[in-house]
Amino acid sequence: MSAPVLRQFIGTEWREGTGEELLSLNPARPAEVVASGRLNPAEDVDTAVTAAHRAAAEWSRTSYHDRGRVLRAAAALLASRADSYGSELSREEGKLLVEGVGEVRRAAQVLEFYANEADRTAGEIYNSPRVGESIMVVRHPVGVVAAITPFNFPIAIPAWKIGGGLLYGNAVVWKPAPLVPLLAQRLAEVLYEAGLPVGVLQTLLGGGEVGRAVVEHPLVGAVSFTGSTGVGRALIAACGRLAKPIQAEMGGKNAAVVFADANLDAAVDDVLAGAFRGTGQRCTATSRLILEKAIADEFLDRLGVRARAMRVGDPLDPSIDMGPVVSASAKENIVAACADTSTGARFVAGSRSAEQRDDGYFVSPTVVELDDAEHDLWRNELFGPVLAVRRAESVDHAFHLANDSEFGLSCAIFTDNLTTTGRALTELHVGVLHVNSETGGADPHVPFGGIKASGFGPREQGRAARELFTQERTVYLRGGG
Ligand code: NAD
């Protein structure tokens, strides 16, 4: 069967790109082409943004319920195709089939959430100090919003940016990550199939140059970015110069802290899932583990046995526990970082010289105990299945280690102690805190985002999304008689 040909919705129609060739390859079998096509040249950016601007005017005049109907229909289509799109997702990105299917279902759930937003409150009313007057705060769409998305959740993250952007009455210009173009196309296709008016969603395939041109286009009113901290900071700076609102969800180096009083069986399960689900390529993945001294040896023994037993291979094979990382360069980066640990590193699972396999971009689940915090493995986001471990002398020391990072996305603590939990609520510097559950995961109806080098601007998801996608207007309302 030949691989699907990639197309984008630009202007008023689906078309194929005319720039450089793009092959979407299966990271478990890089010789297999999952989809093929061409990138969009930079001149397509203006066509797309201008068309979105034109379409936005009419779309913003439709009712919230009409927009909700389109999103609900798209959600139903996604849910009905979860198995086939989920399989394409696994082949394109490398996560397990069950995770790929789950992600497509999650995208449907996200669109459903925004569809229902039409039934919720729309603004606020205040008392006025003047008799006969009330003061209302109403929200209006921004116009055209840009969505720039990463490879690791090729359909769920776009769904929360596009679902929110559209429901609040905006047109969206979307530049997905070029590593996962097929899943991007699937989401755009279902939205148009569900009845989205022509031009309201524009898609562009390209790299940083195209993304940057979209962000800086004068007709783009707000930007929703998810990706690495380096790119995010560059876009924040560009938007700062243009006084353009931007929300940037960026990298993480998330810690799990296991205290001596924790339920160790449950904690081992959660640390393992946090570190290795999605091959560790989740922004909220557990990449640092802090163990209170009294249980450190026992915990590492148990974790090591489980990690070494994991089967790594083709994510479509149901007997496999972890798939490949997304690309050759991602693998090289991880292998080089592990090889660089000359002293003070003890490998509990995996090794300094990662197992070499030519059949795909596989990396073994790796657990490495470090004797100090100066290792790159402790500091830098690797975005792969590598868990760096430190021991804590006390609860204070554990909190210090957890906060010892430029990032501040997610943290998990495992404890049965209410006092330790209470301290964590105020002392841990993160946007998402899990108590007795793994660092990963984000329910669609609640705010999501990080602090420090992990997040900038308003939160995503849930009702928080309207902070970026709408502009407030304060109305002083009084009768004229
Ligand atoms: P990336 O930063 O390389 O790319 C993200 C997107 O930005 C892609 O669409 C890419 O083409 C585009 N881009 C790259 N350079 C650009 C530029 N100069 N101008 C405009 N756009 C540009 O990230 P990635 O490798 O696709 O994804 C992994 C990263 O994303 C990790 O750092 C991970 O932590 C982060 N992430 C964060 C969250 C979160 O919610 N905090 C969620 C998922 C992923």
Coordinates of C-alpha atoms and ligand atoms in Angstrom, one line a residue:
M1 CA 0.0 0.0 0.0
S2 CA 1.4 3.4 -1.0
A3 CA 1.9 6.0 1.7
P4 CA -0.7 8.8 1.9
V5 CA 0.3 12.1 0.1
L6 CA 0.4 15.1 2.5
R7 CA -1.8 18.1 1.8
Q8 CA -2.5 21.3 3.6
F9 CA -5.5 23.6 3.8
I10 CA -4.3 26.9 2.5
G11 CA -6.4 29.8 1.4
T12 CA -9.7 28.2 0.4
E13 CA -8.7 24.7 -0.6
W14 CA -6.6 21.6 0.2
R15 CA -3.4 21.6 -1.8
E16 CA 0.0 19.9 -1.8
G17 CA 3.1 21.8 -0.8
T18 CA 5.6 23.0 -3.4
G19 CA 8.7 23.3 -1.3
E20 CA 11.3 20.7 -0.1
E21 CA 10.3 17.1 0.0
L22 CA 9.1 15.8 3.4
L23 CA 9.0 12.1 4.3
S24 CA 7.4 11.1 7.5
L25 CA 9.2 7.9 8.6
N26 CA 8.4 5.2 11.1
P27 CA 10.9 5.6 13.9
A28 CA 10.6 1.8 14.7
R29 CA 11.4 1.0 11.0
P30 CA 13.0 4.1 9.4
A31 CA 12.9 2.6 5.9
E32 CA 9.1 2.7 6.1
V33 CA 7.5 5.9 4.7
V34 CA 4.3 6.7 6.7
A35 CA 3.4 9.7 4.5
S36 CA 5.1 11.8 1.9
G37 CA 4.7 15.3 0.6
R38 CA 6.3 18.7 0.3
L39 CA 6.8 21.6 2.7
N40 CA 5.1 24.9 2.2
P41 CA 7.4 27.7 1.0
A42 CA 7.5 30.9 3.1
E43 CA 5.2 32.7 0.6
D44 CA 2.3 30.4 1.6
V45 CA 2.3 32.0 5.1
D46 CA 0.8 35.3 3.9
T47 CA -1.8 33.5 1.8
A48 CA -2.8 31.4 4.8
V49 CA -2.9 34.2 7.3
T50 CA -4.8 36.5 5.0
A51 CA -7.4 33.9 4.2
A52 CA -7.8 33.1 7.9
H53 CA -8.3 36.8 8.6
R54 CA -11.0 37.0 5.9
A55 CA -12.7 33.8 7.3
A56 CA -12.5 35.0 10.9
A57 CA -14.9 37.9 10.4
E58 CA -17.9 35.7 9.6
W59 CA -16.9 32.8 12.0
S60 CA -16.8 35.3 14.9
R61 CA -20.5 36.2 14.1
T62 CA -21.7 32.6 14.4
S63 CA -23.1 31.6 17.8
Y64 CA -21.1 29.7 20.3
H65 CA -23.5 26.8 19.9
D66 CA -23.0 26.7 16.2
R67 CA -19.3 26.5 16.6
G68 CA -19.8 23.9 19.3
R69 CA -21.8 21.8 16.9
V70 CA -18.8 21.7 14.5
L71 CA -16.4 20.7 17.3
R72 CA -18.8 18.0 18.6
A73 CA -19.2 16.5 15.1
A74 CA -15.4 16.5 14.7
A75 CA -15.1 14.8 18.1
A76 CA -17.5 12.1 17.0
L77 CA -15.5 11.5 13.8
L78 CA -12.2 11.3 15.7
A79 CA -13.7 8.9 18.2
S80 CA -15.0 6.6 15.5
R81 CA -11.6 6.5 13.8
A82 CA -9.5 6.2 16.9
D83 CA -8.1 2.8 16.0
S84 CA -7.0 3.7 12.5
Y85 CA -5.6 7.2 13.4
G86 CA -4.1 5.8 16.6
S87 CA -2.2 3.2 14.5
E88 CA -1.0 5.9 12.1
L89 CA 0.1 8.0 15.2
S90 CA 2.1 5.1 16.6
R91 CA 3.8 4.5 13.2
E92 CA 4.6 8.2 12.8
E93 CA 5.6 9.2 16.4
G94 CA 6.6 5.9 18.0
K95 CA 4.4 5.7 21.1
L96 CA 2.7 2.3 21.9
L97 CA -0.5 1.6 19.9
V98 CA -2.6 1.7 23.1
E99 CA -1.1 5.2 23.7
G100 CA -1.7 6.3 20.1
V101 CA -5.4 5.2 20.2
G102 CA -5.7 6.8 23.7
E103 CA -4.3 10.1 22.4
V104 CA -6.8 10.2 19.5
R105 CA -9.7 9.6 22.0
R106 CA -8.3 12.3 24.2
A107 CA -8.3 14.7 21.3
A108 CA -12.0 13.9 20.7
Q109 CA -12.6 14.5 24.4
V110 CA -10.9 17.9 24.2
L111 CA -13.0 19.0 21.3
E112 CA -16.1 17.8 23.2
F113 CA -15.1 19.9 26.2
Y114 CA -14.8 23.0 24.1
A115 CA -18.1 22.2 22.3
N116 CA -19.8 22.2 25.7
E117 CA -18.2 25.5 26.6
A118 CA -21.1 27.1 24.7
D119 CA -23.4 26.1 27.6
R120 CA -21.3 27.7 30.3
T121 CA -21.2 31.3 31.5
A122 CA -20.0 33.9 29.0
G123 CA -18.8 36.9 31.1
E124 CA -19.3 38.7 34.3
I125 CA -21.6 41.3 35.7
Y126 CA -20.6 43.8 38.4
N127 CA -22.6 46.1 40.5
S128 CA -22.3 49.8 39.6
P129 CA -21.8 52.6 42.1
R130 CA -24.3 54.5 40.0
V131 CA -28.0 53.8 40.2
G132 CA -29.6 52.4 37.1
E133 CA -26.3 51.1 35.6
S134 CA -24.7 47.7 35.5
I135 CA -21.1 46.9 34.5
M136 CA -20.5 43.9 32.3
V137 CA -17.3 42.2 31.2
V138 CA -17.7 40.5 27.8
R139 CA -15.2 38.6 25.7
H140 CA -14.5 39.0 22.1
P141 CA -12.3 36.8 19.8
V142 CA -8.8 37.9 19.1
G143 CA -9.2 37.4 15.3
V144 CA -6.5 35.1 13.9
V145 CA -4.5 33.0 16.4
A146 CA -1.3 31.0 15.6
A147 CA -0.9 27.5 16.9
I148 CA 2.7 26.1 16.8
T149 CA 2.8 22.5 18.1
P150 CA 5.4 19.9 19.0
F151 CA 5.9 16.3 17.8
N152 CA 5.2 14.4 20.9
F153 CA 1.4 14.7 21.2
P154 CA 0.6 15.2 17.5
I155 CA -3.2 15.4 17.9
A156 CA -4.0 16.0 21.5
I157 CA -2.0 19.2 22.0
P158 CA -3.2 20.6 18.6
A159 CA -6.8 19.7 19.6
W160 CA -6.6 21.8 22.8
K161 CA -5.2 24.8 20.9
I162 CA -7.4 24.6 17.9
G163 CA -10.6 23.6 19.8
G164 CA -10.3 26.5 22.2
G165 CA -9.2 28.9 19.4
L166 CA -12.2 28.1 17.2
L167 CA -14.8 27.9 19.9
Y168 CA -14.0 31.4 21.1
G169 CA -14.6 32.6 17.6
N170 CA -11.1 32.9 16.1
A171 CA -9.6 31.5 12.9
V172 CA -6.5 29.4 13.5
V173 CA -3.3 29.2 11.5
W174 CA -1.6 26.0 12.6
K175 CA 2.0 24.9 12.0
P176 CA 2.4 21.4 13.3
A177 CA 5.8 19.7 13.9
P178 CA 7.2 18.4 10.6
L179 CA 8.0 15.0 12.2
V180 CA 4.2 14.2 12.5
P181 CA 2.5 15.7 9.4
L182 CA 0.0 12.9 8.9
L183 CA -1.7 13.2 12.2
A184 CA -1.9 17.0 11.7
Q185 CA -3.7 16.4 8.4
R186 CA -6.1 13.9 10.1
L187 CA -7.2 16.5 12.6
A188 CA -7.7 19.3 10.0
E189 CA -9.6 16.8 7.8
V190 CA -12.1 15.9 10.4
L191 CA -12.7 19.5 11.3
Y192 CA -13.6 20.4 7.7
E193 CA -15.5 17.1 7.3
A194 CA -17.5 18.2 10.4
G195 CA -18.6 21.4 8.7
L196 CA -16.0 24.0 9.6
P197 CA -16.5 26.9 7.1
V198 CA -13.9 27.3 4.4
G199 CA -10.7 29.0 5.5
V200 CA -11.3 29.1 9.3
L201 CA -8.4 26.7 9.9
Q202 CA -5.2 27.0 7.8
T203 CA -2.4 24.5 8.0
L204 CA 1.2 25.0 7.0
L205 CA 3.9 22.4 6.9
G206 CA 7.3 23.7 7.6
G207 CA 10.1 24.2 10.1
G208 CA 11.2 27.1 12.2
E209 CA 11.3 29.7 9.4
V210 CA 7.6 29.1 8.6
G211 CA 6.7 29.1 12.3
R212 CA 8.5 32.4 12.9
A213 CA 6.8 34.0 9.8
V214 CA 3.4 33.0 11.1
V215 CA 4.1 34.3 14.6
E216 CA 5.3 37.6 13.3
H217 CA 2.6 38.2 10.7
P218 CA 0.8 41.4 11.5
L219 CA -2.6 39.8 11.1
V220 CA -1.9 37.2 13.7
G221 CA -3.3 38.5 17.0
A222 CA -2.1 35.9 19.5
V223 CA 0.2 32.9 19.6
S224 CA -0.1 29.6 21.3
F225 CA 3.2 27.7 21.3
T226 CA 4.2 24.3 22.8
G227 CA 7.7 23.1 22.3
S228 CA 11.2 23.4 23.7
T229 CA 12.3 26.2 25.9
G230 CA 14.9 27.6 23.5
V231 CA 12.3 28.0 20.7
G232 CA 9.7 29.3 23.1
R233 CA 12.0 32.0 24.5
A234 CA 12.9 33.2 21.0
L235 CA 9.1 33.4 20.2
I236 CA 8.4 35.2 23.5
A237 CA 11.1 37.7 22.6
A238 CA 9.7 38.2 19.1
C239 CA 6.1 38.7 20.5
G240 CA 7.5 41.1 23.2
R241 CA 8.9 43.3 20.5
L242 CA 5.5 43.2 18.7
A243 CA 3.4 43.6 21.9
K244 CA 1.6 40.4 20.8
P245 CA 0.1 38.0 23.5
I246 CA 1.8 34.6 23.6
Q247 CA 1.3 31.6 25.6
A248 CA 4.4 29.3 25.6
E249 CA 4.4 25.8 27.1
M250 CA 8.0 24.6 27.2
G251 CA 10.4 22.0 28.5
G252 CA 10.5 20.2 31.8
K253 CA 12.8 18.2 34.0
N254 CA 10.2 16.8 36.3
A255 CA 11.0 15.2 39.7
A256 CA 9.2 12.4 41.5
V257 CA 10.0 12.4 45.2
V258 CA 9.5 9.2 47.1
F259 CA 9.5 9.6 50.9
A260 CA 10.2 6.8 53.3
D261 CA 6.5 6.5 54.4
A262 CA 5.2 6.1 50.8
N263 CA 3.4 3.0 49.5
L264 CA 6.4 1.7 47.7
D265 CA 4.6 -0.8 45.4
A266 CA 2.4 2.0 44.0
A267 CA 5.3 4.4 43.8
V268 CA 7.4 2.0 41.8
D269 CA 4.5 1.6 39.3
D270 CA 4.0 5.4 39.0
V271 CA 7.7 6.2 38.7
L272 CA 8.0 3.6 36.0
A273 CA 5.0 4.9 34.1
G274 CA 6.1 8.5 34.6
A275 CA 9.6 7.9 33.2
F276 CA 8.9 5.5 30.4
R277 CA 5.4 5.9 29.1
G278 CA 5.5 7.6 25.6
T279 CA 9.3 6.6 25.6
G280 CA 9.9 9.4 28.1
Q281 CA 8.9 11.9 25.4
R282 CA 6.3 13.7 27.4
C283 CA 6.8 17.3 28.7
T284 CA 5.5 16.0 32.0
A285 CA 7.6 12.8 32.0
T286 CA 9.5 11.9 35.2
S287 CA 13.2 12.5 34.4
R288 CA 14.5 13.1 38.0
L289 CA 13.9 10.8 40.9
I290 CA 14.6 11.8 44.5
L291 CA 14.6 9.0 47.1
E292 CA 14.6 9.5 50.9
K293 CA 17.7 7.7 52.1
A294 CA 16.0 5.1 54.2
I295 CA 14.2 3.4 51.3
A296 CA 16.6 4.3 48.4
D297 CA 18.4 1.0 48.1
E298 CA 15.2 -1.1 48.2
F299 CA 13.4 1.3 45.8
L300 CA 16.2 1.3 43.3
D301 CA 16.5 -2.5 43.4
R302 CA 12.8 -2.9 42.7
L303 CA 12.8 -0.2 40.0
G304 CA 15.9 -1.6 38.3
V305 CA 14.4 -5.1 38.0
R306 CA 11.2 -3.7 36.4
A307 CA 13.1 -1.3 34.1
R308 CA 15.5 -4.0 32.9
A309 CA 12.6 -6.3 32.2
M310 CA 10.8 -3.9 29.8
R311 CA 10.6 -5.0 26.2
V312 CA 11.5 -2.3 23.7
G313 CA 10.5 -2.6 20.1
D314 CA 7.8 -2.0 17.5
P315 CA 5.0 0.0 19.2
L316 CA 2.4 -1.8 17.1
D317 CA 3.3 -5.1 18.7
P318 CA 1.1 -5.6 21.8
S319 CA 3.8 -7.5 23.7
I320 CA 6.1 -4.5 23.7
D321 CA 6.4 -2.1 26.7
M322 CA 8.1 0.9 25.1
G323 CA 8.6 2.1 21.5
P324 CA 11.4 4.1 19.9
V325 CA 12.3 7.8 20.3
V326 CA 11.1 9.9 17.4
S327 CA 14.2 10.4 15.3
A328 CA 17.9 9.5 14.7
S329 CA 18.9 12.9 16.2
A330 CA 16.8 12.4 19.3
K331 CA 18.5 9.0 19.8
E332 CA 22.0 10.4 19.2
N333 CA 21.4 13.2 21.7
I334 CA 20.3 10.7 24.4
V335 CA 23.1 8.2 23.7
A336 CA 25.7 11.0 23.8
A337 CA 24.4 12.4 27.2
C338 CA 24.6 8.9 28.8
A339 CA 28.1 8.3 27.3
D340 CA 29.2 11.6 28.8
T341 CA 28.8 10.5 32.4
S342 CA 32.5 9.7 33.1
T343 CA 32.4 9.7 36.9
G344 CA 29.9 9.6 39.7
A345 CA 27.2 7.8 37.8
R346 CA 25.9 4.3 38.5
F347 CA 23.6 2.7 35.9
V348 CA 20.8 0.8 37.6
A349 CA 19.2 0.1 34.2
G350 CA 20.5 0.8 30.7
S351 CA 24.1 1.7 30.3
R352 CA 26.7 4.3 29.5
S353 CA 27.0 2.9 26.0
A354 CA 23.4 2.5 24.9
E355 CA 22.5 -0.8 23.3
Q356 CA 23.0 -0.3 19.5
R357 CA 20.2 -1.5 17.3
D358 CA 20.0 -0.7 13.6
D359 CA 16.4 -1.6 13.2
G360 CA 15.0 1.6 14.7
Y361 CA 15.6 4.5 17.0
F362 CA 15.5 2.4 20.2
V363 CA 17.0 3.4 23.5
S364 CA 16.8 1.1 26.6
P365 CA 14.9 2.3 29.7
T366 CA 17.7 3.9 31.7
V367 CA 17.9 4.6 35.4
V368 CA 21.2 6.3 36.6
E369 CA 22.1 7.3 40.1
L370 CA 24.2 10.5 40.3
D371 CA 26.4 11.5 43.1
D372 CA 26.0 15.3 42.6
A373 CA 23.8 17.8 40.8
E374 CA 26.3 19.0 38.3
H375 CA 25.7 16.3 35.8
D376 CA 23.9 17.3 32.6
L377 CA 21.7 14.3 33.1
W378 CA 20.3 16.1 36.2
R379 CA 20.1 19.5 34.6
N380 CA 19.1 19.3 30.9
E381 CA 15.9 18.0 29.4
L382 CA 16.8 14.9 27.4
F383 CA 13.3 14.1 26.2
G384 CA 13.8 10.3 26.3
P385 CA 13.6 7.3 28.6
V386 CA 16.3 8.4 31.0
L387 CA 15.7 8.8 34.7
A388 CA 18.4 10.5 36.9
V389 CA 18.4 9.6 40.6
R390 CA 19.6 11.4 43.7
R391 CA 19.3 10.5 47.4
A392 CA 17.9 12.9 50.0
E393 CA 19.1 13.1 53.6
S394 CA 15.8 14.6 54.9
V395 CA 12.5 16.1 53.8
D396 CA 14.1 19.5 53.6
H397 CA 16.9 18.2 51.4
A398 CA 14.3 16.4 49.1
F399 CA 12.4 19.7 48.6
H400 CA 15.7 21.4 47.9
L401 CA 16.6 18.8 45.2
A402 CA 13.1 18.9 43.6
N403 CA 13.4 22.7 43.2
D404 CA 17.0 22.6 42.0
S405 CA 16.1 23.0 38.3
E406 CA 15.6 25.9 35.9
F407 CA 12.3 24.1 34.9
G408 CA 9.0 24.1 36.8
L409 CA 6.4 22.1 35.0
S410 CA 5.3 19.1 37.0
C411 CA 6.3 17.3 40.2
A412 CA 5.1 14.1 42.0
I413 CA 5.4 13.4 45.6
F414 CA 4.8 10.0 47.1
T415 CA 4.0 10.1 50.8
D416 CA 1.4 9.1 53.4
N417 CA 2.3 12.1 55.6
L418 CA -0.1 15.1 55.7
T419 CA 2.5 17.5 57.0
T420 CA 4.9 16.7 54.1
T421 CA 2.1 17.0 51.7
G422 CA 1.0 20.4 53.1
R423 CA 4.6 21.6 52.8
A424 CA 4.8 20.4 49.2
L425 CA 1.7 22.4 48.3
T426 CA 3.5 25.7 49.1
E427 CA 7.2 24.9 48.8
L428 CA 7.5 23.1 45.4
H429 CA 7.9 25.5 42.5
V430 CA 5.9 23.9 39.7
G431 CA 2.7 24.5 37.7
V432 CA 1.4 20.9 38.2
L433 CA 1.7 18.9 41.5
H434 CA 0.8 15.3 41.8
V435 CA 0.4 13.7 45.2
N436 CA 0.7 9.9 45.0
S437 CA 0.4 9.8 41.2
E438 CA 2.9 10.1 38.4
T439 CA 4.1 13.4 37.0
G440 CA 2.4 13.0 33.6
G441 CA -1.2 13.6 32.6
A442 CA -3.4 16.6 32.1
D443 CA -7.2 16.5 32.3
P444 CA -8.8 18.6 29.6
H445 CA -11.1 20.6 31.8
V446 CA -8.5 22.0 34.2
P447 CA -5.7 24.5 33.7
F448 CA -2.4 23.2 32.6
G449 CA 1.0 24.8 32.4
G450 CA 4.4 25.4 34.0
I451 CA 6.4 28.1 35.7
K452 CA 10.1 29.2 35.5
A453 CA 11.6 28.0 32.2
S454 CA 8.6 25.7 31.6
G455 CA 5.8 28.2 30.9
F456 CA 5.0 31.7 30.0
G457 CA 1.7 33.5 29.7
P458 CA -1.8 32.3 30.5
R459 CA -2.6 28.6 31.2
E460 CA -3.9 26.2 28.5
Q461 CA -6.9 23.9 28.6
G462 CA -10.2 24.1 30.4
R463 CA -11.7 27.5 30.8
A464 CA -8.3 29.0 31.3
A465 CA -7.9 28.9 27.5
R466 CA -10.1 31.9 27.0
E467 CA -7.5 34.1 28.6
L468 CA -5.4 33.9 25.4
F469 CA -8.1 33.3 22.9
T470 CA -10.4 36.2 23.9
Q471 CA -10.1 39.9 24.7
E472 CA -12.1 41.4 27.5
R473 CA -14.3 44.4 27.1
T474 CA -15.8 46.3 30.0
V475 CA -19.2 47.7 29.2
Y476 CA -20.9 50.4 31.4
L477 CA -24.6 49.8 30.6
R478 CA -27.3 52.3 31.4
G479 CA -30.8 52.9 29.9
G480 CA -31.1 56.0 27.8
G481 CA -34.5 57.2 29.0
Ligands
NAD1 P1 10.6 22.2 19.2 O1 10.7 23.4 20.0 O2 11.7 21.7 18.4 O3 9.4 22.4 18.1 C1 8.1 22.8 18.5 C2 7.4 23.5 17.3 O4 8.1 24.8 17.0 C3 7.5 22.7 16.0 O5 6.3 22.9 15.2 C4 8.7 23.4 15.3 O6 8.7 23.2 13.9 C5 8.5 24.8 15.7 N1 9.7 25.7 15.6 C6 11.0 25.3 15.7 N2 11.8 26.4 15.6 C7 11.0 27.4 15.5 C8 11.2 28.8 15.3 N3 12.4 29.4 15.3 N4 10.1 29.7 15.2 C9 8.9 29.2 15.2 N5 8.6 27.8 15.3 C10 9.6 27.0 15.5 O7 9.9 21.0 20.1 P2 9.7 19.5 19.8 O8 11.0 18.8 19.7 O9 8.7 19.3 18.7 O10 8.9 19.0 21.1 C11 9.6 18.6 22.3 C12 9.7 19.8 23.2 O11 8.3 20.3 23.5 C13 10.2 19.4 24.6 O12 11.1 20.4 25.0 C14 9.0 19.3 25.5 O13 9.2 19.4 26.8 C15 8.1 20.4 24.9 N6 6.7 20.1 25.2 C16 6.2 20.9 26.2 C17 4.9 20.7 26.6 C18 4.2 21.5 27.6 O14 3.0 21.6 27.7 N7 5.0 22.2 28.5 C19 4.1 19.7 25.9 C20 4.7 18.9 24.9 C21 6.0 19.2 24.6

